[in-house]
Coordinates of C-alpha atoms in Angstrom, one line a residue:
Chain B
X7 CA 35.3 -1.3 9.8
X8 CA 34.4 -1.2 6.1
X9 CA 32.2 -4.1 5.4
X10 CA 31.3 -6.0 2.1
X11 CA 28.2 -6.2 0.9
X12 CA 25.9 -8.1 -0.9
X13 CA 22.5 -9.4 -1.5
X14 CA 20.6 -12.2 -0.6
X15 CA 17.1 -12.0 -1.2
X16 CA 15.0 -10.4 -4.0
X17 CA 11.5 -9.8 -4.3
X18 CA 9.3 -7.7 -7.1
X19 CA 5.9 -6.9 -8.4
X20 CA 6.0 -5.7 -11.8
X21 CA 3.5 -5.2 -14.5
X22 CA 5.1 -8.3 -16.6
X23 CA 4.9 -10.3 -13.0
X24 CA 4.3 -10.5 -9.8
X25 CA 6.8 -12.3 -7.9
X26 CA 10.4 -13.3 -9.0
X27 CA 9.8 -16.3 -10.5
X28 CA 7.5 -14.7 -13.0
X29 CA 9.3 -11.9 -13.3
X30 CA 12.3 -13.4 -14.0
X31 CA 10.9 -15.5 -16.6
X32 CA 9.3 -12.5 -18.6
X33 CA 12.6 -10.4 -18.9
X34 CA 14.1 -13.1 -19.9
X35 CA 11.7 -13.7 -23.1
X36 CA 10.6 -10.0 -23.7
X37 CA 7.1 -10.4 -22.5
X38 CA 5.2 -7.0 -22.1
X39 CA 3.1 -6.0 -19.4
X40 CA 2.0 -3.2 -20.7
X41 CA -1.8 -3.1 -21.4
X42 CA -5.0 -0.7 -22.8
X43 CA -5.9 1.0 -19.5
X44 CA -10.1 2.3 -19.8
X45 CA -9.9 4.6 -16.9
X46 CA -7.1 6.6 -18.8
X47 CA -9.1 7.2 -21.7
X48 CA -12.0 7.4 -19.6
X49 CA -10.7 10.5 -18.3
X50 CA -9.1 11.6 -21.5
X51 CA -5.6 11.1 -20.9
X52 CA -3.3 11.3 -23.9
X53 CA -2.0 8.2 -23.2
X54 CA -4.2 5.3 -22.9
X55 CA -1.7 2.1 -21.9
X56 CA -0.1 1.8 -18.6
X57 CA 2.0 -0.8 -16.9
X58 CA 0.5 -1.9 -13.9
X59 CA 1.2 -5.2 -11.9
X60 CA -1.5 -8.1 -11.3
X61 CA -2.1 -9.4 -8.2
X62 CA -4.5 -12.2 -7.0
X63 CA -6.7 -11.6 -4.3
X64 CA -6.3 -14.2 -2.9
X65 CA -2.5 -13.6 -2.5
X66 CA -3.7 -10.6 0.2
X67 CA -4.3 -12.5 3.5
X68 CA -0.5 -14.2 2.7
X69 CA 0.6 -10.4 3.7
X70 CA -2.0 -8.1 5.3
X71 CA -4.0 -8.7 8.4
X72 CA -7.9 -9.2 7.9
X73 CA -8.2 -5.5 9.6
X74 CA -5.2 -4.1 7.3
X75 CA -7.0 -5.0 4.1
X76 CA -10.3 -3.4 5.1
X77 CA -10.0 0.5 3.7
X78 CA -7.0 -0.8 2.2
X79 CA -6.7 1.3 -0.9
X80 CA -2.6 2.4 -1.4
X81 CA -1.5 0.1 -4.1
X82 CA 1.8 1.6 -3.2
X83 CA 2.0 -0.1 -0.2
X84 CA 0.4 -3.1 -0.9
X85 CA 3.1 -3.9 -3.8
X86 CA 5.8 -2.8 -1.3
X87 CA 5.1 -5.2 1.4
X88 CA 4.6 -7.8 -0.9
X89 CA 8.0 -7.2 -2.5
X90 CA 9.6 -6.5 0.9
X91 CA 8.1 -9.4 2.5
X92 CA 8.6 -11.9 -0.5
X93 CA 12.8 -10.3 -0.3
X94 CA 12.9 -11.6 3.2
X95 CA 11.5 -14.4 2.8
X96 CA 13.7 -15.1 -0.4
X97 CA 16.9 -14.4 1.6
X98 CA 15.6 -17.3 4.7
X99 CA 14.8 -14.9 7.1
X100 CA 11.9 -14.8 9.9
X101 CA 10.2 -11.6 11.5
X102 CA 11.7 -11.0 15.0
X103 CA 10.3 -12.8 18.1
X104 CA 6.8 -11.0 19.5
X105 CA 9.1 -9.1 22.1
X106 CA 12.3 -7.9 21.2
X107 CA 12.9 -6.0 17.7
X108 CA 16.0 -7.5 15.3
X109 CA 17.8 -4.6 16.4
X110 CA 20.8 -5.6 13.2
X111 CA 18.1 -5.3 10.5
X112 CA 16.2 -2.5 9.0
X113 CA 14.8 -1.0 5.7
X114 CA 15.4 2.2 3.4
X115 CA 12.0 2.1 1.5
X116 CA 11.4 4.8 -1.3
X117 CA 8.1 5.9 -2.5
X118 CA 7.0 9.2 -4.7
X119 CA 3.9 9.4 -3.1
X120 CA 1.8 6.3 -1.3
X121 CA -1.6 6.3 -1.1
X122 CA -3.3 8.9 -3.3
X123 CA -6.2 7.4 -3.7
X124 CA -6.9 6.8 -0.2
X125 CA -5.8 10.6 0.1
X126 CA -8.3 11.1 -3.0
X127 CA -11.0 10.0 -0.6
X128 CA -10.2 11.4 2.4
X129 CA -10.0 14.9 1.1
X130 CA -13.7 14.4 -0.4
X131 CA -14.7 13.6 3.0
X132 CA -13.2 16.3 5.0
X133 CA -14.4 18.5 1.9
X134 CA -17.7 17.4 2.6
X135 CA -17.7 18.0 6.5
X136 CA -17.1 14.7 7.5
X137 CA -14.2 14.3 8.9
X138 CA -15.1 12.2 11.4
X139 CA -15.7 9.5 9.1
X140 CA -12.3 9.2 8.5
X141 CA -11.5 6.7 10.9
X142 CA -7.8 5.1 11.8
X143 CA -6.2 4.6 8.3
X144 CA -5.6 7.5 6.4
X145 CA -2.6 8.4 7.9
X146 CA -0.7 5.5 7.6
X147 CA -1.9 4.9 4.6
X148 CA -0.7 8.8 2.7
X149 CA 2.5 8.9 4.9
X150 CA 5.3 8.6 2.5
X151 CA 7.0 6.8 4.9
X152 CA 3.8 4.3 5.6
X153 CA 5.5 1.4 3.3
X154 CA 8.8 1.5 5.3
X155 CA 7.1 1.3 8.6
X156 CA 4.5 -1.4 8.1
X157 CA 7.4 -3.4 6.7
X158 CA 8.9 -3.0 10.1
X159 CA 6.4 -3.8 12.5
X160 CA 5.7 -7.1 10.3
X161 CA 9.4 -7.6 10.5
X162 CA 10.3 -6.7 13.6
X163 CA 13.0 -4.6 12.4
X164 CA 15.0 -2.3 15.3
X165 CA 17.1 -0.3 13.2
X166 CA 17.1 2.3 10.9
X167 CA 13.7 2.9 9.5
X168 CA 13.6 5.0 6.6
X169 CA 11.6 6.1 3.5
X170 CA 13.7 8.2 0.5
X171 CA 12.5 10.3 -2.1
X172 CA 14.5 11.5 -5.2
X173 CA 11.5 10.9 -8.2
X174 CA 12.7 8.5 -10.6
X175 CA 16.1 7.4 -8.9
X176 CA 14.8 6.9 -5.0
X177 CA 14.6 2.9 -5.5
X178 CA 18.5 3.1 -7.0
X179 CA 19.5 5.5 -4.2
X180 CA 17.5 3.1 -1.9
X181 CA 19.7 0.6 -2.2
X182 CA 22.8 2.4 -2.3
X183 CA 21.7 4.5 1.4
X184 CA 21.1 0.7 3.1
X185 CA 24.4 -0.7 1.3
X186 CA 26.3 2.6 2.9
X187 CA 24.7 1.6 6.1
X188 CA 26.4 -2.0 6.1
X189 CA 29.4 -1.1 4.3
X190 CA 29.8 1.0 7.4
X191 CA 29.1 -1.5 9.8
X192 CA 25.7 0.2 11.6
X193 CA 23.2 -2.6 10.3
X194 CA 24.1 -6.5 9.6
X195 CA 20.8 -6.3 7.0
X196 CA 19.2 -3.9 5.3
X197 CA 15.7 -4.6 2.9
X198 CA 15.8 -2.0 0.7
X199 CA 13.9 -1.1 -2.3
X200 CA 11.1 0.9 -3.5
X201 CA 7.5 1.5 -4.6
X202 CA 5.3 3.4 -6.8
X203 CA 0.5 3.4 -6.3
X204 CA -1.0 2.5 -9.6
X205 CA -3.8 4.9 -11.1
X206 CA -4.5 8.2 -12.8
X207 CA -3.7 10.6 -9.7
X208 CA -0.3 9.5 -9.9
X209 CA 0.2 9.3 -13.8
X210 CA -1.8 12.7 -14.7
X211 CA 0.7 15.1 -13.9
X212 CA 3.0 13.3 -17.1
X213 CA 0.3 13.1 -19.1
X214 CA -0.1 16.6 -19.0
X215 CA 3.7 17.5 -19.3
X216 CA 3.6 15.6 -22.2
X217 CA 6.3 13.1 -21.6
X218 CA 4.4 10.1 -21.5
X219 CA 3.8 8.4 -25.3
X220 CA 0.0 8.8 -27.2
X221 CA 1.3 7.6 -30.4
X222 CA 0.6 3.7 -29.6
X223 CA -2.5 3.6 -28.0
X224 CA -3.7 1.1 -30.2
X225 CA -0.8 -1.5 -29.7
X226 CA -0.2 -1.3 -26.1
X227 CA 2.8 -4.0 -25.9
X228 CA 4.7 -1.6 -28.6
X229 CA 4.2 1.6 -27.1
X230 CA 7.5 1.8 -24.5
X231 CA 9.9 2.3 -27.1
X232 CA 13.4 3.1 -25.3
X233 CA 16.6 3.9 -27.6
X234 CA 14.0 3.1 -31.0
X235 CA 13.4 5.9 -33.4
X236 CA 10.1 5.6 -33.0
X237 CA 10.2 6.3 -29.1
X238 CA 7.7 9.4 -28.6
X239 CA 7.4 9.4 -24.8
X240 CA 7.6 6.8 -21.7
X241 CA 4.5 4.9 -20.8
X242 CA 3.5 5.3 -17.0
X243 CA 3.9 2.3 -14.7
X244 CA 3.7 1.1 -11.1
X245 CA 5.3 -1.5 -8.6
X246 CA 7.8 -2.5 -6.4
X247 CA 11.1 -4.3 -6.1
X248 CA 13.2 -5.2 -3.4
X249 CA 16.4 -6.9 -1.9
X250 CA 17.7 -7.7 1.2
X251 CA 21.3 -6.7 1.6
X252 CA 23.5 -8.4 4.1
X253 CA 27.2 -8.3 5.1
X254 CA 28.8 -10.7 3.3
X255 CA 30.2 -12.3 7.1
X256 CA 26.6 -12.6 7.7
X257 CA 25.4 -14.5 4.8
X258 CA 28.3 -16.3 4.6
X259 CA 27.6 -17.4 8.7
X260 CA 23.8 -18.1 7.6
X261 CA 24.8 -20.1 4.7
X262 CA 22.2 -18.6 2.4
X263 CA 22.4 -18.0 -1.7
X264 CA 24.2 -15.0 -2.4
X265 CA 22.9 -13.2 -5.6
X266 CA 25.4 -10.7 -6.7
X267 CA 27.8 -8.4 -4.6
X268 CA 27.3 -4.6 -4.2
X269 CA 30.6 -2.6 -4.9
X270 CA 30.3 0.7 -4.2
X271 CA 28.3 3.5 -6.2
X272 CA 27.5 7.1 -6.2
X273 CA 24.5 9.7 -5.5
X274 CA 24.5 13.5 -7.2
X275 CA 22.5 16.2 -8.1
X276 CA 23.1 18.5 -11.3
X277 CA 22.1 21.2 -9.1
X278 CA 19.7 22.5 -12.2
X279 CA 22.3 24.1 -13.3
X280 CA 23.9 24.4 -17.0
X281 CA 21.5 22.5 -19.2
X282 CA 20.2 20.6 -16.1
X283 CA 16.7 21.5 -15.4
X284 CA 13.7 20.0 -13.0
X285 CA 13.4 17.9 -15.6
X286 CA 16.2 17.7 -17.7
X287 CA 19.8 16.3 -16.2
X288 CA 22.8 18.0 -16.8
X289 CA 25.1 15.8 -18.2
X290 CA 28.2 16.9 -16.6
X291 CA 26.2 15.2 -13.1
X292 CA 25.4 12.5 -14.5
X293 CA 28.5 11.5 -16.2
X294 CA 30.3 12.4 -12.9
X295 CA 28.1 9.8 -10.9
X296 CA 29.0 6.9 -13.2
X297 CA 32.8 8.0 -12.7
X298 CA 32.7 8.3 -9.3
X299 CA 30.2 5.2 -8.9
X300 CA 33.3 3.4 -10.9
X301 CA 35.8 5.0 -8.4
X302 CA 34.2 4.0 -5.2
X303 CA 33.8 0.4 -6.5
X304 CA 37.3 0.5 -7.7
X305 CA 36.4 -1.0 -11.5
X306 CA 38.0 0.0 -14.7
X307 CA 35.2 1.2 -17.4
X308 CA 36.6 -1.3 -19.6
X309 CA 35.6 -4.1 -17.2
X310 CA 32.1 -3.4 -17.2
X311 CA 30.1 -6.0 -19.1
X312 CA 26.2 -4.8 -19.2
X313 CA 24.7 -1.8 -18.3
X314 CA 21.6 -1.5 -17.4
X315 CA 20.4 2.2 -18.5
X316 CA 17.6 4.7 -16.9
X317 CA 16.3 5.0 -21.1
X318 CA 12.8 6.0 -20.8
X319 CA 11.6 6.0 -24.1
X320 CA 11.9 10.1 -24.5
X321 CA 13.7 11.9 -26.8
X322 CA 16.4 11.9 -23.9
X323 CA 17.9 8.7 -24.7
X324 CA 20.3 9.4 -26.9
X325 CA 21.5 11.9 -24.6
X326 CA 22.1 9.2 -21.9
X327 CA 24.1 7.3 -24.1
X328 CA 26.4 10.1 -25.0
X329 CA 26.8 10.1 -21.2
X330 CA 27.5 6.8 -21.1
X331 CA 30.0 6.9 -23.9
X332 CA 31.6 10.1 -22.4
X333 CA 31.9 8.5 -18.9
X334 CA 32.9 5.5 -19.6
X335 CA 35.2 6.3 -22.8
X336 CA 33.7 4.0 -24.6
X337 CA 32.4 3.9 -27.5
X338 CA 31.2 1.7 -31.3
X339 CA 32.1 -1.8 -30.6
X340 CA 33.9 -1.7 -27.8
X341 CA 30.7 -0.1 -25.8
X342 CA 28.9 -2.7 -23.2
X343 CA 26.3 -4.4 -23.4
X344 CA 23.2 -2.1 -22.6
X345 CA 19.2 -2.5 -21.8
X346 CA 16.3 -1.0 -20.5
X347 CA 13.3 -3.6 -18.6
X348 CA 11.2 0.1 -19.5
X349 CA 10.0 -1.7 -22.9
X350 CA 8.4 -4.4 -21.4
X351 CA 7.2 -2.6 -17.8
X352 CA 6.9 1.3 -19.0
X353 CA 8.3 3.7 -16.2
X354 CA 7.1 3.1 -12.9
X355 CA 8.5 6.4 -11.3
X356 CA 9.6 5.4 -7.8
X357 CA 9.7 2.2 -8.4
X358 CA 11.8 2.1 -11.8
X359 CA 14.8 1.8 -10.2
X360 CA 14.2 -0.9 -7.3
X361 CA 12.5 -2.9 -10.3
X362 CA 15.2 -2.2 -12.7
X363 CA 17.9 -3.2 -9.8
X364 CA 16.3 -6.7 -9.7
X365 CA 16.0 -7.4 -13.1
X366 CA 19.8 -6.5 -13.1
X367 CA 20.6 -8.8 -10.3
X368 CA 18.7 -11.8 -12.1
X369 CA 20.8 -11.0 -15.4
X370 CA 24.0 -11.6 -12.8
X371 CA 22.8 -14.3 -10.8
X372 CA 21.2 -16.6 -13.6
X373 CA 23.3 -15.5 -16.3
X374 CA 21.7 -14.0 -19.1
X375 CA 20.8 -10.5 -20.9
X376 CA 17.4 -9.8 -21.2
X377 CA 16.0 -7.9 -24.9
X378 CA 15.3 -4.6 -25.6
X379 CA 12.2 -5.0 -26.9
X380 CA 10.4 -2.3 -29.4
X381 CA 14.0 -1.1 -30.3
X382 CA 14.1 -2.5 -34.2
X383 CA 14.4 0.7 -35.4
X384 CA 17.3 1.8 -33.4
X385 CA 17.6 5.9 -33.0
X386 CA 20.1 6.8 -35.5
X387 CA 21.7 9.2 -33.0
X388 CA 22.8 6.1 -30.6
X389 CA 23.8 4.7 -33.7
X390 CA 26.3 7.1 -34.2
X391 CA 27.4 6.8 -31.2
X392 CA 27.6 2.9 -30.3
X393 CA 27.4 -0.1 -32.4
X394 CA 24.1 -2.1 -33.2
X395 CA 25.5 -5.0 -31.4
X396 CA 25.5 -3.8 -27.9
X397 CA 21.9 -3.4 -27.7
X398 CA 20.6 -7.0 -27.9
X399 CA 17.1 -7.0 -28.7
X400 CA 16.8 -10.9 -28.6
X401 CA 18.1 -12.5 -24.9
X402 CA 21.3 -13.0 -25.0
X403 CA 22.8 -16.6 -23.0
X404 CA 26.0 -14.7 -21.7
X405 CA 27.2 -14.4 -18.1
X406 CA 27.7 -11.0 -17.3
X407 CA 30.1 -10.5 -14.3
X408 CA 30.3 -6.3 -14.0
X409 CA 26.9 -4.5 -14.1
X410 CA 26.7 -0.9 -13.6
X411 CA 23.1 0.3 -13.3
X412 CA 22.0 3.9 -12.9
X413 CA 18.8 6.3 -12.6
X414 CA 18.3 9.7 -13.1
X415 CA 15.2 11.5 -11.9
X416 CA 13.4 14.9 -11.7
X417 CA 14.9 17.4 -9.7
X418 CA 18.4 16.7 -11.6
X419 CA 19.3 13.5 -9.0
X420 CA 21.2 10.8 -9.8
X421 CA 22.1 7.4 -8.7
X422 CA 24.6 4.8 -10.1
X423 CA 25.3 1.2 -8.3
X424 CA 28.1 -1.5 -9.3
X425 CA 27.1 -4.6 -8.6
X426 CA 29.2 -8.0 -9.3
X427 CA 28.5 -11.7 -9.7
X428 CA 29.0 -13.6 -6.9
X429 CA 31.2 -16.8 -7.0
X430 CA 30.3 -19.2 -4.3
X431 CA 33.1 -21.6 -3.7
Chain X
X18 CA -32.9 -4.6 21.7
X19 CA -32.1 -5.4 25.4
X20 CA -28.7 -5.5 26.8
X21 CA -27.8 -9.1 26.2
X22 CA -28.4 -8.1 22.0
X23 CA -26.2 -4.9 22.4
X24 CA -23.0 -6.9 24.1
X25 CA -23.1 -9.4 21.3
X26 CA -23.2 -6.9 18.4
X27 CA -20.7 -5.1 20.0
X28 CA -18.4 -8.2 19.9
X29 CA -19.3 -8.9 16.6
X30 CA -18.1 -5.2 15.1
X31 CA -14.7 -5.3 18.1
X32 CA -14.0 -9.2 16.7
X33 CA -11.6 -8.1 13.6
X34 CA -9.9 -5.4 16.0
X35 CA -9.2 -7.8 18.4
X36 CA -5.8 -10.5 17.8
X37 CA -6.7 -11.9 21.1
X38 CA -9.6 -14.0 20.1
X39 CA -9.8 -15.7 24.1
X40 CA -10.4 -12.5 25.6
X41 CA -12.7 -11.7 23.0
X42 CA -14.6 -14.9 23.7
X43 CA -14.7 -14.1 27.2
X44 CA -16.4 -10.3 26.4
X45 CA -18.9 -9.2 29.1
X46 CA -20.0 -6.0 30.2
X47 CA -16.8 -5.7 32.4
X48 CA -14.4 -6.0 29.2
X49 CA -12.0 -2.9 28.4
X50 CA -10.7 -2.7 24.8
X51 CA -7.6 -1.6 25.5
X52 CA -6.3 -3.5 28.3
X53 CA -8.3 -6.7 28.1
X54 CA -8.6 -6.9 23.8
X55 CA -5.6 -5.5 23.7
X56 CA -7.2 -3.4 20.8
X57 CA -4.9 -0.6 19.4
X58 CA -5.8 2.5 20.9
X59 CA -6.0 3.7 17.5
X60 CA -8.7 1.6 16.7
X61 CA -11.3 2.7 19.0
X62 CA -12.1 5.5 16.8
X63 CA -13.0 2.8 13.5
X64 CA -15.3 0.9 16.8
X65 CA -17.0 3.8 17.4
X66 CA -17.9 4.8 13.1
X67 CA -18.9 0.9 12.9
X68 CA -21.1 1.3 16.0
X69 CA -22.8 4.4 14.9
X70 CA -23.4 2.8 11.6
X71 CA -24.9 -0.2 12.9
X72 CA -27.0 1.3 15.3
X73 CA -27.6 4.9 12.8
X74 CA -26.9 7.1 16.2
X75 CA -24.1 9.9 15.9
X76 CA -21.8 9.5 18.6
X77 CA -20.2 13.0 20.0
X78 CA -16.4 13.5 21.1
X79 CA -17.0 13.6 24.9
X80 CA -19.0 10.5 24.4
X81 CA -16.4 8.8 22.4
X82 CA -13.7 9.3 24.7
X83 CA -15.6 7.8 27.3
X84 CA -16.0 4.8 25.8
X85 CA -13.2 2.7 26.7
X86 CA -15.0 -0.4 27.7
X87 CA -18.2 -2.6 27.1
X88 CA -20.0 -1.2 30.0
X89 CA -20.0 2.2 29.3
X90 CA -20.1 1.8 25.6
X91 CA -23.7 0.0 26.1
X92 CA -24.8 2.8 28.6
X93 CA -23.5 5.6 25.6
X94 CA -25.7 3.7 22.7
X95 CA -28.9 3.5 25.1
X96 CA -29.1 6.8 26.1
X97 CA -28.2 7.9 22.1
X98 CA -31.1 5.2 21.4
X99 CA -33.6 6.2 23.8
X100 CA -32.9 10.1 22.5
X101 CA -33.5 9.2 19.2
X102 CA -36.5 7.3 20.0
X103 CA -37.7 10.4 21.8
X104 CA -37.4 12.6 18.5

């Protein structure tokens, strides 16, 4: 019993804003949220700008008991259940009764790592001989799969609880894992999405590789640079984004806004093999996951309106586009529109995807393409290969009704999703 | 501090563990924190750090383990008290 799929509830916290509404509103007008970050050049990172989300204090208590938000110190999962929890909400949905779990609903909900900081601590402590002190929260609060669970028990959600972890693509594969789950009739509703903790313990190991940018330290809001000659390196971020996905008999029963529709897509690895590397994807994979993403969702390349890219700001961007062009067999002016949020948010690692999968949902559902900002001086290699045209870099008021969005990460993984405007009526 | 002062701080540092705030009104030296707070087991350990801070004692694993409710929580401070006293 194959079921279709599609989404009715969106939450996000992302360095250019903090629920949907704001968020929403800054893609739409190019505003950065990338900022000068002291502790970075405090500790003498490379890179001194950073994307990370703002959130009120006093927005806390709206999702964290009084005795969660003592020793509360994973920004991971704090911007996860806010996102989660602000999704569910979005789609009209309550937690379960105090006694019996929603045993139709659960989560997929990726994460690098949660909670270095609080592991930062705790390892200090225990180094120090006192690991007694620790008390009750360390563990749930380092447990990769801490976001995911705390979601559930403030949810009441009975079944599948999971957390994924493929670097950069886990929020993309997020969703596609709890669409698989629907699509094959094992959950009504799935929240999926994704999260990445804020700080230098996460962010170092990049700075160090050298693939974050230190060229535009001085001008924060220019310094994520994706498909621009100029680009020298992605600027780290942090958040989280979410959805809840839903049979479509379901939301159709409930009566409830439908967003955009989920049409199939596709997860593979390069296996680090040919040119594909840890770090580098091998381009046969990755065109072979937008092909097969394509297949599954039974779409023509030449239907495809928008895409909505991976485009860090390396030097691998033109590469991607070659993909792109290769997969899709498309090319100059008859290439799709194309974008990257990374301009105005940096790369938020874990998160990038689930983030990048609700500003692509937004582009559906409201009808517009949001800029590519810090691209005037468009890589002359991408030039080559598609026309100036395609990459908007003011918003565009068109209605996309095919978007194909996809994220690679370390480890040569891959993930590519087709999602659909939904007609209601 | 007599008994009456050590039964009210304890209530004071079990109040944020507690969700059932009757039962926690209702604390006397008969209260278990499990069964009557309905405090997560979990929790007992962060009681007994808070309680060790407040009252700068050092409270040992047997100890710990043993206290499960107001009553012998109060008897487990005193004697830590008086010891320290003593030294």
């Amino acid at each position: 019993m194959t079921k279709r799929v599609v989404i009715t509830g969106l939450g996000v916290v992302s360095p250019n804003g903090a629920d949907i509404a704001q968020f929403s509103h800054a893609i739409r007008n190019g505003l950065s949220g990338i900022k000068h970050d002291p502790q970075l050049e405090q500790l003498l990172f490379s890179c001194h700008v950073a994307g990370k989300p703002v959130i009120e204090e006093t927005r806390l208590p709206q999702y964290f008991t009084e005795l969660e938000i003592r020793n509360l110190e994973s920004t991971g999962i704090v911007y996860g259940v806010i996102a989660g929890m602000d999704a569910w909400h979005d789609a009209g949905l309550l937690p379960a009764p105090a006694e019996i779990p929603d045993w139709d609903s659960g989560t997929v909900f990726g994460t690098g790592t949660s909670g270095i900081d609080k592991f930062r601590g705790a390892i200090y402590k225990l180094d120090n001989l006192q690991i007694r002190k620790l008390g009750s929260t360390v563990v749930a609060q380092t447990m990769a799969s801490g976001v995911s669970a705390l979601l559930a028990g403030k949810l009441g959600l009975g079944n599948q609880v999971t957390t994924n972890s493929s670097a950069c693509a886990t929020g993309t594969e997020s969703i596609l894992m709890a669409y698989e789950r629907i699509k094959s009739g094992q959950a009504i509703r799935m929240l999926a999405g994704s999260t990445s903790d804020s700080g230098p313990y996460i962010w170092a190991g990049f700075d160090a590789m050298k693939v974050c940018t230190y060229k535009h330290n001085e001008t924060p809001e220019k310094a994520s640079r994706p498909m621009s000659a100029s680009a020298s390196g992605f600027v780290p971020g942090s958040g989280a984004g979410a959805m809840v996905l839903e049979s479509l008999d379901s939301a159709l029963s409930r009566g409830v806004k439908i967003y955009a529709e989920i049409l199939g897509g596709h997860l593979n690895s390069g296996g680090q093999r040919g040119t594909g590397t840890m770090t580098a994807p091998n381009p046969q994979a990755v065109q072979r996951c937008i092909v097969s993403a394509l297949k599954s969702s039974g779409i023509r390349p030449d239907e495809v309106d928008l895409i909505n890219g991976h485009l860090t700001a390396t030097s691998k961007d033109p590469l991607e586009i070659q993909n792109w062009v290769t997969a899709l067999g498309r090319s100059g002016k008859d290439f799709p529109y194309i974008n990257s949020v990374k301009g105005m948010i940096g790369h938020c690692i874990s998160a990038s995807g689930s983030i990048e999968c609700v500003a692509s949902v937004l582009q559906l559902s409201e009808g517009f393409i949001f800029p590519n900002i810090n691209c005037e001086d468009l890589h002359p290699e991408i030039e080559m290969l598609i026309d100036q045209e395609c990459i908007p870099r003011v918003s565009l008021e068109k209605k996309p009704a095919i978007l194909i969005k996809a994220s690679f990460g370390f480890g040569d993984v891959n993930a590519c999703l087709l999602l659909k405007k939904y007609n209601h009526g | 501090m007599d008994k009456d002062e050590l039964i009210a701080a304890i209530k004071e540092i079990a109040a944020p563990y507690t969700a059932d705030k009757t039962a926690l009104a209702h604390l006397s030296e008969k209260t278990d924190f499990i069964t009557d707070l309905k405090i997560n087991s979990a929790n007992l350990v962060d009681i007994v750090l808070d309680l060790e801070e407040k009252f700068g004692i050092e409270i040992d694993n047997d100890a710990m383990a043993r206290m499960l409710n107001v009553k012998s929580t109060v008897e487990i401070i005193e004697a830590k008290m008086r010891a320290h006293d003593r030294k």
